[in-house]
Short mmCIF file of C-alpha atoms in Angstrom, two decimals:
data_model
loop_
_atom_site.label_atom_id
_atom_site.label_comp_id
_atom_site.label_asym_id
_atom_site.label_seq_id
_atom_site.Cartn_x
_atom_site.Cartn_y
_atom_site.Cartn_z
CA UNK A 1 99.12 -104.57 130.61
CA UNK A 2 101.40 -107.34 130.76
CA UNK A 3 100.49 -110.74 132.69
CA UNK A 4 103.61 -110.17 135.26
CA UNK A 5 101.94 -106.72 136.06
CA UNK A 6 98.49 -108.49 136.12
CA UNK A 7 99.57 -111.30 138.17
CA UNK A 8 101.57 -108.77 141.11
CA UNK A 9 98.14 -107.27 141.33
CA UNK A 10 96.27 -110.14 141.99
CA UNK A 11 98.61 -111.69 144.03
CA UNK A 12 97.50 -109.99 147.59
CA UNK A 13 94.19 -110.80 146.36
CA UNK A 14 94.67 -114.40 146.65
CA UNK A 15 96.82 -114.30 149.43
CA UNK A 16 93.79 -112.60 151.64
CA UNK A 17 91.61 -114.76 150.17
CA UNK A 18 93.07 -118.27 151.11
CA UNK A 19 94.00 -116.51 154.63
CA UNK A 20 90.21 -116.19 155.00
CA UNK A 21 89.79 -119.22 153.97
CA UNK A 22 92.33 -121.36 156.08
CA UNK A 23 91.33 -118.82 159.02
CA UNK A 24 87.75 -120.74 158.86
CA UNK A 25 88.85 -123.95 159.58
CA UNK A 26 91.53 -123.23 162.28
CA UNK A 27 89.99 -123.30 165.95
CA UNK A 28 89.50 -119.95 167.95
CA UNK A 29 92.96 -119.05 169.70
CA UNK A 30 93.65 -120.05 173.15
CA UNK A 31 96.64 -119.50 176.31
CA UNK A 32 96.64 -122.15 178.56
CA UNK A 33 98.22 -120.42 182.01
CA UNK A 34 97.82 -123.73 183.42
CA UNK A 35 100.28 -125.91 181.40
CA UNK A 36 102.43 -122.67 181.97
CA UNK A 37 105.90 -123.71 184.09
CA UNK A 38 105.18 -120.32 186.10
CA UNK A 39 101.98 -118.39 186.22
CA UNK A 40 102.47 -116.44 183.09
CA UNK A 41 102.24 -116.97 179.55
CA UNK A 42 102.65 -114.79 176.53
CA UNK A 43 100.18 -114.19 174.16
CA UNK A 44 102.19 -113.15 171.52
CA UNK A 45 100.22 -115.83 169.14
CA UNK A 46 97.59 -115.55 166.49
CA UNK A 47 94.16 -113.83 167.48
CA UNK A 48 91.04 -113.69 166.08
CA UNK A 49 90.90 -110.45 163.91
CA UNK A 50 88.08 -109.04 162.23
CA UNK A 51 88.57 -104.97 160.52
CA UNK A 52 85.11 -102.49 161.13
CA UNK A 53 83.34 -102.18 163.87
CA UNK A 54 80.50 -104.57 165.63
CA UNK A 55 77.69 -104.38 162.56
CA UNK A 56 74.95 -104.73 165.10
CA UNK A 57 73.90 -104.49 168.36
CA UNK A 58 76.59 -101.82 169.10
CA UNK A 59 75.53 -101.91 173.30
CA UNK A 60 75.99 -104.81 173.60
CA UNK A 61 79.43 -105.40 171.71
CA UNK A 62 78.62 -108.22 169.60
CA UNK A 63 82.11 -109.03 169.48
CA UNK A 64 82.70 -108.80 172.95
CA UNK A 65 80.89 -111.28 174.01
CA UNK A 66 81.93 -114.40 175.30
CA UNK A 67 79.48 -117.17 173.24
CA UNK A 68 80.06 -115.11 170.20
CA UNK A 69 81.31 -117.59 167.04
CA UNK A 70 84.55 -116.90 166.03
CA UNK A 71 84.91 -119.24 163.09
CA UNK A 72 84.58 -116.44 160.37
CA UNK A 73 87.49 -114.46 161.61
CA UNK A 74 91.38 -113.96 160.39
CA UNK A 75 94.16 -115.08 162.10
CA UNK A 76 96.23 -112.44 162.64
CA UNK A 77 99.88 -112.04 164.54
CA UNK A 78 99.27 -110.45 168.01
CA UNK A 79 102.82 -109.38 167.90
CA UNK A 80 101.97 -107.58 164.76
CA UNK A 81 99.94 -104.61 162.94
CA UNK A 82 97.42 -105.66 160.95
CA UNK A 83 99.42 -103.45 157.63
CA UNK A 84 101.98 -106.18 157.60
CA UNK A 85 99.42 -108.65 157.76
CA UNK A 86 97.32 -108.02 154.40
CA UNK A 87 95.29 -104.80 156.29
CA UNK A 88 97.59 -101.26 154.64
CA UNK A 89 96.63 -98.01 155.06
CA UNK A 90 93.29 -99.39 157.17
CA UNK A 91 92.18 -96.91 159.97
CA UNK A 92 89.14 -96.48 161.66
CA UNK A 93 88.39 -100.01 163.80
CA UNK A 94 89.27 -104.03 163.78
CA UNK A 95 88.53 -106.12 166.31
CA UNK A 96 90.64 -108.66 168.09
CA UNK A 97 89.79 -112.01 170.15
CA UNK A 98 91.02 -114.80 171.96
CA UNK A 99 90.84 -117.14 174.79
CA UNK A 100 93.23 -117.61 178.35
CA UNK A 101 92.90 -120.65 180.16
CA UNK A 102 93.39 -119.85 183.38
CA UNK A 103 93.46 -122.59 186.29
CA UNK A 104 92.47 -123.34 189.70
CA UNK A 105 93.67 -121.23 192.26
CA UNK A 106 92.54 -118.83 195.09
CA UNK A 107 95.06 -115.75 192.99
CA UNK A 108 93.71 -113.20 190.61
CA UNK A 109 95.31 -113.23 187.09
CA UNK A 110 96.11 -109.86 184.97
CA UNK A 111 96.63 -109.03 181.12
CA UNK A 112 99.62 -107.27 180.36
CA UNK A 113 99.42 -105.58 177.02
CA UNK A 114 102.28 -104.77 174.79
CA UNK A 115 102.18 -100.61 173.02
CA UNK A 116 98.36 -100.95 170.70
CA UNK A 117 97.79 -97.84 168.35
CA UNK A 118 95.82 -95.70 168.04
CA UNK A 119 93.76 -96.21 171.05
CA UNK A 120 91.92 -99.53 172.40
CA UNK A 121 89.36 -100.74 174.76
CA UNK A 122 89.90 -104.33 176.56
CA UNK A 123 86.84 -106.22 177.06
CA UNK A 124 87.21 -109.65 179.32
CA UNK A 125 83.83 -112.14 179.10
CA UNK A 126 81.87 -108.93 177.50
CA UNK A 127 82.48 -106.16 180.04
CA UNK A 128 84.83 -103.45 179.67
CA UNK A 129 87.72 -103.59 182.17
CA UNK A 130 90.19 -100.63 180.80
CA UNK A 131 91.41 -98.99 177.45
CA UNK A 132 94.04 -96.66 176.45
CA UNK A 133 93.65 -93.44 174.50
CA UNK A 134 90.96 -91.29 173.52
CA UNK A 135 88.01 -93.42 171.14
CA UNK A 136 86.89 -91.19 168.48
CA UNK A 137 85.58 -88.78 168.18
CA UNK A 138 88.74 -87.02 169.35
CA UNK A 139 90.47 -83.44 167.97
CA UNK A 140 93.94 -84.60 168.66
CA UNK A 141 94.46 -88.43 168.75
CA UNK A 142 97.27 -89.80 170.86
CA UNK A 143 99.79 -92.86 170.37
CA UNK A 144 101.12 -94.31 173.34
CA UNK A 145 104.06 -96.73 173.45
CA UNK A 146 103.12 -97.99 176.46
CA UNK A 147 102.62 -101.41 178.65
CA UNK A 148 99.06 -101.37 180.53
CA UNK A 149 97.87 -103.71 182.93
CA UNK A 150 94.46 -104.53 183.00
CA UNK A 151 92.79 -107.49 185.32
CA UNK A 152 91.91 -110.79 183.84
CA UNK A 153 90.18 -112.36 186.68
CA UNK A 154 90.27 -110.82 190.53
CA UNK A 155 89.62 -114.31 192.15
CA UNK A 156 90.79 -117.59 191.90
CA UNK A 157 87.73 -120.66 191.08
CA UNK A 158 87.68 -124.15 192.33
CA UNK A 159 88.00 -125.22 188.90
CA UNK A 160 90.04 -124.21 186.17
CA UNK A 161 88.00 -121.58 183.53
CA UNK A 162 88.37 -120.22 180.09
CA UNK A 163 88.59 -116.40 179.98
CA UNK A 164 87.61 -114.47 176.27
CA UNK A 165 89.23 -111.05 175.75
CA UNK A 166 88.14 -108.91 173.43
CA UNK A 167 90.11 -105.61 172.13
CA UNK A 168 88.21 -103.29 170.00
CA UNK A 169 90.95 -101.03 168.37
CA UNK A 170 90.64 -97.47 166.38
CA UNK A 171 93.29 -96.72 164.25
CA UNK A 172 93.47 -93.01 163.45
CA UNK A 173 93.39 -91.54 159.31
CA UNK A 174 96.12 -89.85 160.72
CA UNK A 175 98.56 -91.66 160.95
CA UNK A 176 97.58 -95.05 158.94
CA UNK A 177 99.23 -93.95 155.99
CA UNK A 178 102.63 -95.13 157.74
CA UNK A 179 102.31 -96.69 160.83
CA UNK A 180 100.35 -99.86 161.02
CA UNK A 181 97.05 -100.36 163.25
CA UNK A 182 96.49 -102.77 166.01
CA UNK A 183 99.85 -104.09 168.27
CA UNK A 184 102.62 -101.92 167.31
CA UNK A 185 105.36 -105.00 169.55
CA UNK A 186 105.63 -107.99 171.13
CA UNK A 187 105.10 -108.48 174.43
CA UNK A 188 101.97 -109.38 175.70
CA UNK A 189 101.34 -111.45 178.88
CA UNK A 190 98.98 -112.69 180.88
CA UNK A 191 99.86 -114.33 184.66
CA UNK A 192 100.35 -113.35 188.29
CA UNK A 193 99.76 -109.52 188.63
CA UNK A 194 102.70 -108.70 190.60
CA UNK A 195 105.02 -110.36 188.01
CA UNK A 196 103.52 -108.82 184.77
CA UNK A 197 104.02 -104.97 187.14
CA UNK A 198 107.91 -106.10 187.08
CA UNK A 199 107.77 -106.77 183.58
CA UNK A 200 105.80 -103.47 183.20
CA UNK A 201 108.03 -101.63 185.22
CA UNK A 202 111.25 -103.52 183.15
CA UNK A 203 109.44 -102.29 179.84
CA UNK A 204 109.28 -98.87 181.43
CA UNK A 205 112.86 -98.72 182.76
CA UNK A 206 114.33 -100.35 179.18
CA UNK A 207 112.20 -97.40 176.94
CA UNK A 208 114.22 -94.67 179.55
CA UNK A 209 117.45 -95.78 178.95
CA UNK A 210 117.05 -95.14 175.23
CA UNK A 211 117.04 -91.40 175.71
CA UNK A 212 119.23 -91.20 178.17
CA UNK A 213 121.65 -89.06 175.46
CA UNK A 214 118.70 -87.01 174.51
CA UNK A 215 117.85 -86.24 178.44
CA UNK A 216 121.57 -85.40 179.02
CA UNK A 217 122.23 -83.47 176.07
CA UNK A 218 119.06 -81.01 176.95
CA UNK A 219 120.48 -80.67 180.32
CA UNK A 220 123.90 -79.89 179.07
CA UNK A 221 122.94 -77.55 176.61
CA UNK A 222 120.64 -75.66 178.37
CA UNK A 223 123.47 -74.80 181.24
CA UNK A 224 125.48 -73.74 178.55
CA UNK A 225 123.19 -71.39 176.61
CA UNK A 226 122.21 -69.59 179.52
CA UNK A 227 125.56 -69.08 180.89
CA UNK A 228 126.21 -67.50 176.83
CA UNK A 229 123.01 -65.95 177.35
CA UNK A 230 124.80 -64.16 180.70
CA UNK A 231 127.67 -63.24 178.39
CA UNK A 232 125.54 -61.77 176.10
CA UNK A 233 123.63 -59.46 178.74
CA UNK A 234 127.20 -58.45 179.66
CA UNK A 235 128.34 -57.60 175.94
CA UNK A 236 124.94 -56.47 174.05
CA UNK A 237 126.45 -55.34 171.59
CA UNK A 238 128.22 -59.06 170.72
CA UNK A 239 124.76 -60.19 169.33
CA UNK A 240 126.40 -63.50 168.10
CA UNK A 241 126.24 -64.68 171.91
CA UNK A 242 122.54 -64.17 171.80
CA UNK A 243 122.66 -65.89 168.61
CA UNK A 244 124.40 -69.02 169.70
CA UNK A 245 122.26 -69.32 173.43
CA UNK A 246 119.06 -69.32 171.74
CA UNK A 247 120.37 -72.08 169.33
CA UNK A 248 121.33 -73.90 172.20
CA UNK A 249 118.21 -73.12 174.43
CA UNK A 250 115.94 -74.48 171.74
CA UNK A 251 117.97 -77.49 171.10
CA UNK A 252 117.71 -78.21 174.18
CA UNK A 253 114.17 -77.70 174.65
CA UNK A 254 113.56 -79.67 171.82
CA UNK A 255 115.39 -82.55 173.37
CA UNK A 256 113.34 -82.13 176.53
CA UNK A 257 110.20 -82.13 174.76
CA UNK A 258 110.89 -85.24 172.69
CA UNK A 259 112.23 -87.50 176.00
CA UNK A 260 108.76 -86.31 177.20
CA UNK A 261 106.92 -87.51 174.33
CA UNK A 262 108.61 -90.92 174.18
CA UNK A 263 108.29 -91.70 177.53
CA UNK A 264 105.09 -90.16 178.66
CA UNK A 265 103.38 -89.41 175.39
CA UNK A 266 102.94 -86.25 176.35
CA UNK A 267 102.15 -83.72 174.46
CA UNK A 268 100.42 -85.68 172.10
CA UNK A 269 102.05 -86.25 168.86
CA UNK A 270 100.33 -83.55 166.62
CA UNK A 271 100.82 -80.98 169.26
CA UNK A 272 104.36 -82.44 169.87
CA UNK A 273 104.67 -82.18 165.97
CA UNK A 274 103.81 -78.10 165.82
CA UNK A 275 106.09 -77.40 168.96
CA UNK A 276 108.90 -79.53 167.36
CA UNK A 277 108.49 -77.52 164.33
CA UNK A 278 108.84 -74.38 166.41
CA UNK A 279 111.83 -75.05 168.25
CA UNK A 280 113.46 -76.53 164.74
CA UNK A 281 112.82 -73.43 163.18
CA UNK A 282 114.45 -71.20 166.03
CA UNK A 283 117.28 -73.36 165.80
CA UNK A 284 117.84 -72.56 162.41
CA UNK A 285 116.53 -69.26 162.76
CA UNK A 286 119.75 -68.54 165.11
CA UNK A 287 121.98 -70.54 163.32
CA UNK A 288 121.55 -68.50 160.26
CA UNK A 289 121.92 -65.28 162.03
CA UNK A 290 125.03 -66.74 163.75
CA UNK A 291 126.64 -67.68 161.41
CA UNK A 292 126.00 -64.05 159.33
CA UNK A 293 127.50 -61.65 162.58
CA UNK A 294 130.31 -64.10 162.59
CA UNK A 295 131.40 -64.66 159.40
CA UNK A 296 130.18 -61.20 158.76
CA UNK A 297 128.15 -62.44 155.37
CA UNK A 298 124.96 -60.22 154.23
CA UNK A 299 122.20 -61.80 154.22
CA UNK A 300 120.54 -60.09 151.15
CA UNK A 301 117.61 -60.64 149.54
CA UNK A 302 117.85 -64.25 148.83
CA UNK A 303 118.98 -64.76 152.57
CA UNK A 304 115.79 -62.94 153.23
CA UNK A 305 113.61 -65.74 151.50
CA UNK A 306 115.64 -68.41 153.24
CA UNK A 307 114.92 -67.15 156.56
CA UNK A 308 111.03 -66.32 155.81
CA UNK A 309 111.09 -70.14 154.98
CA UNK A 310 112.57 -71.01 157.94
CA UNK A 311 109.70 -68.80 159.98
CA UNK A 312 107.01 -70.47 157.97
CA UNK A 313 108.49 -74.22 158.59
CA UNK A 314 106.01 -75.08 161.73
CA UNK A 315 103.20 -74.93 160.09
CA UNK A 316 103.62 -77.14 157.39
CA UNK A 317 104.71 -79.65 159.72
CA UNK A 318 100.35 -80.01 160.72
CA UNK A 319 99.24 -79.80 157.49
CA UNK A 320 98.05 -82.94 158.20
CA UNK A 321 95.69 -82.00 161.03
CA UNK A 322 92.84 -80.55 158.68
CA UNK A 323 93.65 -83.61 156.00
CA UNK A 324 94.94 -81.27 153.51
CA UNK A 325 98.49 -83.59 153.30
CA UNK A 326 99.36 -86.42 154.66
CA UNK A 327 102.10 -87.08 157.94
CA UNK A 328 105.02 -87.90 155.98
CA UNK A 329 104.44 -85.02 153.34
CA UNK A 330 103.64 -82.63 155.75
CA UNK A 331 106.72 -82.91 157.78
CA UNK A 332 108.80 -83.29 154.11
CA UNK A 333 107.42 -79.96 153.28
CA UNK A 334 108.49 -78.89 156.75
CA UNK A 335 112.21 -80.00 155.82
CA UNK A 336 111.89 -78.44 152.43
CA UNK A 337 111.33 -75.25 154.21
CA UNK A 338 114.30 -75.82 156.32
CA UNK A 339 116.83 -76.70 153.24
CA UNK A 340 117.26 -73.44 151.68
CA UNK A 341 118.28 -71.36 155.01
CA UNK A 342 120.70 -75.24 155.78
CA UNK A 343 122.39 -74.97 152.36
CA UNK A 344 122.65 -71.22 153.03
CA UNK A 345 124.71 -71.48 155.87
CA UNK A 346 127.03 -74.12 154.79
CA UNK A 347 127.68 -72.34 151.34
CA UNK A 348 129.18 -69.39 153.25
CA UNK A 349 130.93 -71.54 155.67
CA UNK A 350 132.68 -72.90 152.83
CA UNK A 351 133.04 -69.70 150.75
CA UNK A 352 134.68 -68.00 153.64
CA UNK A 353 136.49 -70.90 154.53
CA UNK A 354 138.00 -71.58 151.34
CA UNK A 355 139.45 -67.50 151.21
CA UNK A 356 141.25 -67.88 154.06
CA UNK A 357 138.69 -66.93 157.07
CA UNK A 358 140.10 -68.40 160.30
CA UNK A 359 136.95 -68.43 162.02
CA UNK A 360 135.11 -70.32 158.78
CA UNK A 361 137.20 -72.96 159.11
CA UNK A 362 137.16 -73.61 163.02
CA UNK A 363 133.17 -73.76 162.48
CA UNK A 364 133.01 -76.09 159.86
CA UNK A 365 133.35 -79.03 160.98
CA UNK A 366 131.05 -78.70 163.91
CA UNK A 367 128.40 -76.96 161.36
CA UNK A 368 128.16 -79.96 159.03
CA UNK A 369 128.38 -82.34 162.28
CA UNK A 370 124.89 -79.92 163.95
CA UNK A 371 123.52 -79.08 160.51
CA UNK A 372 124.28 -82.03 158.34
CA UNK A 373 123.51 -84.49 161.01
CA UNK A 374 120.13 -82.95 161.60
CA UNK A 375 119.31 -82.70 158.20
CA UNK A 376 120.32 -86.48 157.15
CA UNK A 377 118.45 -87.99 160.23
CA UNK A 378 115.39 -85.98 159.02
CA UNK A 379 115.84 -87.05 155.45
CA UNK A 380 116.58 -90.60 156.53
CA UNK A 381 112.98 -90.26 158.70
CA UNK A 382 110.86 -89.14 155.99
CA UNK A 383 112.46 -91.81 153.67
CA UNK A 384 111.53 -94.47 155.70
CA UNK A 385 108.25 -93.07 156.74
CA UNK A 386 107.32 -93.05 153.11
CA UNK A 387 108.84 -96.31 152.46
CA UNK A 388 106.10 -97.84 154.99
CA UNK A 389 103.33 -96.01 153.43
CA UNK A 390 104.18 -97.83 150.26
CA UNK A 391 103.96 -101.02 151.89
#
């Protein structure tokens, strides 16, 4: 092996270890609300991290508690996950700490906490105030990208205090492989309660606009597939109009279900995952029998494979929930089920657009726009999503 090679390998090594190291001498992290210029401060500093669970005394969360010594843990990014921070691929659970100073006054104080995966308990001077998620053991795990409020203190003091929070994180198997544990953004606050439910509410209202194309397309094309859908109850015999309103039904219903996921995280992702994988593989489904009445292609034998592919697609997409693939692969060999009865579709757009067909070439365009899109964004996805994983 050569001494570059040996030298990349150790070189995380040594960067964890003099992290450790410099994390030991470095005081225990603290927010001071009371040199604050309004009552709120962001906490989006280093914390106290240490990966496992509590090695003893489990009741009583060790780590929880207020006197515990925090000298002998990392310093970690709160802003970040701990798999950019020397931590990849770790699931299961890590602890966080740190301190808020919080000062005299007769008003309660509340934490505001940016989007934590997988699920997380918040502990303040040893007792659990809140969480979000399910704690294993759990089936189905959830990921919320949510802001959650949870009280700091729910009475002001004479005097000014120190408050320790304490968030005991799980990261699920899951999903470790390319999507970091612990705080997934920045954002975390700490302050007057009615000012951090603004900022929640802002947080909220910001995530909505995002997919506010994805919540008007699925309106839009629902209205129009069922008015095709009318058309086609009129003319049953014109099976391309059932054809094209349940492409357009399912797209839409696929757009509905993913605003809901995003903003609600509901379903949870690996149910979202197999429905997703359903409605994908309608939408093919249809397109590929479109496209055949209309450009009057047989489908043949090998169109026959293609569209058994296409009906087998979901469930490859939770290959992952048993542990038999990963998340990335199992939605890649979801899209590699997909690809044949794509490239299927677009070949005989193309063959019967380049001998003339009128109707060949009017859909072309718009295919490779629907089709090609859909199939690049996915590719793009899984790219990236493997990418991480590397990391």
């Amino acid at each position: 092996m050569r001494v570059g090679s040996i030298l990349r390998l150790l070189a995380p090594l040594a960067a964890l270890l003099f992290a450790s190291s410099l994390s030991a001498l470095l005081p225990a992290q603290s927010f001071d609300l009371d040199q604050a210029r309004v009552p709120l401060v962001s906490l989006d500093g280093p914390w106290r991290f240490y990966p496992g669970d509590s090695p003893q005394n489990q009741d009583a969360k060790l780590w929880a508690a207020p006197g515990f010594d925090d000298s002998a843990g990392l310093l970690l990014d709160g802003s970040r996950s701990w798999a950019s921070q020397g931590f990849p691929r770790m699931s299961g659970f890590g602890w966080y700490r740190f301190t808020v100073r919080v000062p005299a006054g007769n008003r309660p104080t509340s934490l505001l906490l940016a989007p934590i995966v997988t699920a997380y308990e918040v502990y303040v001077d040893g007792k659990l105030v809140g969480g979000s998620g399910e704690m294993p053991p759990t089936l189905i795990p959830s990921t919320e990208f949510s802001y959650h409020l949870f009280p700091l203190t729910q009475s002001g003091s004479d005097s000014p205090r120190v408050v320790q929070v304490a968030l005991r994180v799980w990261h699920s198997p899951i999903w470790a492989a390319y999507v970091g544990g612990g705080p997934f953004a920045a954002g975390h606050l700490a302050g007057d309660p009615k000012l951090l439910i603004a900022e929640q509410r802002h947080q909220q209202l910001k995530r909505n606009v995002l997919y506010v194309d994805s919540y008007a397309y699925s309106i839009t094309s629902a209205l129009i597939g069922l008015v095709i859908l009318c058309l086609f109850f009129i003319r049953p015999a014109e099976r391309e109009y059932l054809w094209f309103a349940v492409l357009l039904l399912a797209q839409a219903f696929d757009n509905a279900l993913f605003v809901g996921q995003q903003i609600y995280s509901r379903p949870p992702i690996p149910i979202f995952d197999l429905l997703d994988g359903t409605l994908n593989a309608i939408n093919i489904f249809a397109a590929f029998c479109f496209f055949s009445k209309v450009l009057g292609a047989r489908i043949g034998p090998l169109g026959r494979v293609c569209l058994t592919l296409v009906a087998f697609s979901p469930l490859p997409a939770v290959f992952y929930w048993p542990g038999w693939f990963s998340a990335p692969a199992s939605a890649a060999t979801q899209m590699a089920c997909l690809l044949p009865g794509v490239l299927w579709i677009l070949f005989v757009l193309i063959d019967r657009a380049l001998r003339g067909n009128l109707d060949a070439r009017l859909l072309i365009v718009p295919a490779l726009l629907d089709l090609g899109y859909y199939m690049a964004d996915n590719l793009a996805i899984r790219s990236e999503e493997r990418r991480v994983g590397k990391e």
